[in-house]
Short mmCIF file of the C-alpha atoms (twelve columns), coordinates in Angstrom:
data_MODEL
# 
_entry.id   MODEL 
# 
loop_
_atom_site.group_PDB 
_atom_site.id 
_atom_site.type_symbol 
_atom_site.label_atom_id 
_atom_site.label_alt_id 
_atom_site.label_comp_id 
_atom_site.label_asym_id 
_atom_site.label_seq_id 
_atom_site.Cartn_x 
_atom_site.Cartn_y 
_atom_site.Cartn_z 
_atom_site.pdbx_PDB_model_num 
ATOM 1   C CA . MET A 1   63.021 100.094 54.242 1 
ATOM 2   C CA . LYS A 2   62.836 96.688  52.620 1 
ATOM 3   C CA . ARG A 3   61.213 93.930  54.670 1 
ATOM 4   C CA . ILE A 4   63.091 90.707  54.976 1 
ATOM 5   C CA . GLY A 5   61.276 87.424  54.756 1 
ATOM 6   C CA . ILE A 6   62.196 85.020  57.516 1 
ATOM 7   C CA . SER A 7   60.231 81.795  57.461 1 
ATOM 8   C CA . GLN A 8   59.321 79.948  60.626 1 
ATOM 9   C CA . LYS A 9   61.972 77.343  59.804 1 
ATOM 10  C CA . LYS A 10  64.620 80.074  59.979 1 
ATOM 11  C CA . PHE A 11  63.571 80.911  63.537 1 
ATOM 12  C CA . ILE A 12  64.977 77.495  64.471 1 
ATOM 13  C CA . HIS A 13  68.335 78.661  63.074 1 
ATOM 14  C CA . LEU A 14  68.103 81.912  65.018 1 
ATOM 15  C CA . PHE A 15  67.231 79.998  68.191 1 
ATOM 16  C CA . GLY A 16  70.162 77.635  67.623 1 
ATOM 17  C CA . ILE A 17  72.538 80.555  67.145 1 
ATOM 18  C CA . SER A 18  71.238 82.115  70.369 1 
ATOM 19  C CA . VAL A 19  71.821 78.867  72.269 1 
ATOM 20  C CA . TYR A 20  75.335 78.704  70.806 1 
ATOM 21  C CA . ASP A 21  75.876 82.314  71.935 1 
ATOM 22  C CA . GLY A 22  74.805 81.441  75.463 1 
ATOM 23  C CA . MET A 23  77.113 78.437  75.613 1 
ATOM 24  C CA . PHE A 24  80.212 79.612  73.732 1 
ATOM 25  C CA . GLY A 25  79.806 83.184  72.468 1 
ATOM 26  C CA . PRO A 26  82.459 83.694  69.773 1 
ATOM 27  C CA . GLY A 27  81.153 83.583  66.243 1 
ATOM 28  C CA . GLN A 28  77.481 84.137  67.011 1 
ATOM 29  C CA . ALA A 29  77.455 87.586  65.432 1 
ATOM 30  C CA . THR A 30  78.974 86.243  62.216 1 
ATOM 31  C CA . MET A 31  76.417 83.440  62.082 1 
ATOM 32  C CA . LEU A 32  73.584 85.922  62.649 1 
ATOM 33  C CA . MET A 33  74.931 88.237  59.944 1 
ATOM 34  C CA . TYR A 34  75.053 85.417  57.399 1 
ATOM 35  C CA . THR A 35  71.552 84.239  58.382 1 
ATOM 36  C CA . PHE A 36  70.043 87.690  57.898 1 
ATOM 37  C CA . LEU A 37  71.965 88.331  54.659 1 
ATOM 38  C CA . ARG A 38  70.810 85.003  53.185 1 
ATOM 39  C CA . ASN A 39  67.204 85.938  53.976 1 
ATOM 40  C CA . GLY A 40  67.165 89.179  52.016 1 
ATOM 41  C CA . ALA A 41  68.329 91.750  54.556 1 
ATOM 42  C CA . THR A 42  70.667 94.507  53.473 1 
ATOM 43  C CA . TYR A 43  74.056 94.684  55.110 1 
ATOM 44  C CA . LEU A 44  72.996 97.565  57.362 1 
ATOM 45  C CA . GLN A 45  69.799 95.736  58.386 1 
ATOM 46  C CA . SER A 46  71.836 92.611  59.172 1 
ATOM 47  C CA . LEU A 47  74.260 94.670  61.204 1 
ATOM 48  C CA . ALA A 48  71.440 96.384  63.118 1 
ATOM 49  C CA . PHE A 49  69.563 93.129  63.837 1 
ATOM 50  C CA . THR A 50  72.779 91.444  64.967 1 
ATOM 51  C CA . ARG A 51  73.774 94.344  67.210 1 
ATOM 52  C CA . PHE A 52  70.280 94.405  68.726 1 
ATOM 53  C CA . GLN A 53  70.326 90.656  69.479 1 
ATOM 54  C CA . THR A 54  73.799 90.935  70.977 1 
ATOM 55  C CA . PHE A 55  72.717 93.944  73.051 1 
ATOM 56  C CA . ILE A 56  69.717 92.021  74.449 1 
ATOM 57  C CA . SER A 57  71.882 88.984  75.199 1 
ATOM 58  C CA . CYS A 58  74.558 91.071  76.931 1 
ATOM 59  C CA . THR A 59  71.974 93.052  78.878 1 
ATOM 60  C CA . ALA A 60  70.415 89.842  80.190 1 
ATOM 61  C CA . ALA A 61  73.846 88.510  81.168 1 
ATOM 62  C CA . PHE A 62  74.737 91.825  82.814 1 
ATOM 63  C CA . ILE A 63  71.544 91.809  84.893 1 
ATOM 64  C CA . THR A 64  71.976 88.148  85.807 1 
ATOM 65  C CA . TYR A 65  75.649 88.258  86.828 1 
ATOM 66  C CA . SER A 66  76.187 91.821  88.052 1 
ATOM 67  C CA . TRP A 67  75.329 91.355  91.718 1 
ATOM 68  C CA . PRO A 68  77.454 92.206  93.602 1 
ATOM 69  C CA . VAL A 69  78.632 94.926  91.221 1 
ATOM 70  C CA . ASN A 70  80.895 93.526  88.541 1 
ATOM 71  C CA . TRP A 71  83.016 96.495  87.482 1 
ATOM 72  C CA . ILE A 72  84.429 94.724  84.429 1 
ATOM 73  C CA . ALA A 73  80.888 94.302  83.109 1 
ATOM 74  C CA . ILE A 74  80.386 98.061  83.314 1 
ATOM 75  C CA . TYR A 75  83.519 98.686  81.225 1 
ATOM 76  C CA . TYR A 76  82.402 96.058  78.674 1 
ATOM 77  C CA . THR A 77  78.983 97.690  78.493 1 
ATOM 78  C CA . PHE A 78  80.374 101.119 77.658 1 
ATOM 79  C CA . GLY A 79  82.898 99.642  75.225 1 
ATOM 80  C CA . SER A 80  80.155 97.684  73.475 1 
ATOM 81  C CA . LEU A 81  77.917 100.733 73.167 1 
ATOM 82  C CA . ILE A 82  80.722 102.877 71.768 1 
ATOM 83  C CA . GLY A 83  81.889 100.127 69.388 1 
ATOM 84  C CA . SER A 84  78.434 99.444  67.997 1 
ATOM 85  C CA . ARG A 85  77.791 103.159 67.394 1 
ATOM 86  C CA . LEU A 86  81.103 103.469 65.555 1 
ATOM 87  C CA . ALA A 87  80.396 100.340 63.486 1 
ATOM 88  C CA . LEU A 88  77.021 101.655 62.355 1 
ATOM 89  C CA . ARG A 89  78.481 105.041 61.404 1 
ATOM 90  C CA . VAL A 90  81.408 103.546 59.496 1 
ATOM 91  C CA . ALA A 91  79.200 100.945 57.766 1 
ATOM 92  C CA . GLN A 92  77.061 103.706 56.247 1 
ATOM 93  C CA . LYS A 93  80.108 105.210 54.541 1 
ATOM 94  C CA . ILE A 94  81.494 101.990 53.026 1 
ATOM 95  C CA . SER A 95  80.042 100.235 49.994 1 
ATOM 96  C CA . THR A 96  78.184 96.947  50.412 1 
ATOM 97  C CA . GLY A 97  80.861 95.132  48.413 1 
ATOM 98  C CA . GLN A 98  83.583 96.368  50.756 1 
ATOM 99  C CA . LEU A 99  81.530 95.412  53.805 1 
ATOM 100 C CA . ARG A 100 80.973 91.886  52.464 1 
ATOM 101 C CA . PHE A 101 84.712 91.587  51.736 1 
ATOM 102 C CA . ILE A 102 85.518 92.619  55.319 1 
ATOM 103 C CA . LEU A 103 82.965 90.153  56.737 1 
ATOM 104 C CA . HIS A 104 84.303 87.273  54.638 1 
ATOM 105 C CA . SER A 105 87.938 88.177  55.394 1 
ATOM 106 C CA . VAL A 106 87.367 88.310  59.143 1 
ATOM 107 C CA . THR A 107 85.440 85.017  59.039 1 
ATOM 108 C CA . ILE A 108 88.276 83.288  57.155 1 
ATOM 109 C CA . ALA A 109 90.885 84.768  59.508 1 
ATOM 110 C CA . LEU A 110 88.956 83.476  62.541 1 
ATOM 111 C CA . LEU A 111 88.674 80.013  60.975 1 
ATOM 112 C CA . ILE A 112 92.410 79.944  60.296 1 
ATOM 113 C CA . GLN A 113 93.110 81.034  63.873 1 
ATOM 114 C CA . LEU A 114 90.833 78.281  65.198 1 
ATOM 115 C CA . VAL A 115 92.541 75.609  63.076 1 
ATOM 116 C CA . ILE A 116 95.981 76.784  64.210 1 
ATOM 117 C CA . ARG A 117 94.944 76.701  67.878 1 
ATOM 118 C CA . VAL A 118 93.513 73.194  67.534 1 
ATOM 119 C CA . ALA A 119 96.461 71.874  65.489 1 
ATOM 120 C CA . PHE A 120 99.151 73.430  67.696 1 
ATOM 121 C CA . PRO A 121 97.875 73.595  71.290 1 
# 
């Protein structure tokens, strides 16, 4: 497996993305994916690192906010686990070019949706 080189300056970006995730949430996975890809990670490595960071973040939130038992959090947990397993299996069967196209397409679609929501509240 190829090692990726992340300089100490990039850890500031990763920290900033994590703070953004804690405050707002949406888009953090896309930002993490682009950060890892720009630092030499393969698409599958980027996907794995992003899923791991999201898993840790969600686990911490689950532990923090699940008392008394929050049943919706349990459903989200199982859905997240199933979705991430499916994503990793599907990503192994698709070419890197197709995966990049999907990532860019979804990012553009989300940006368009955001602009429409802001322009037409």
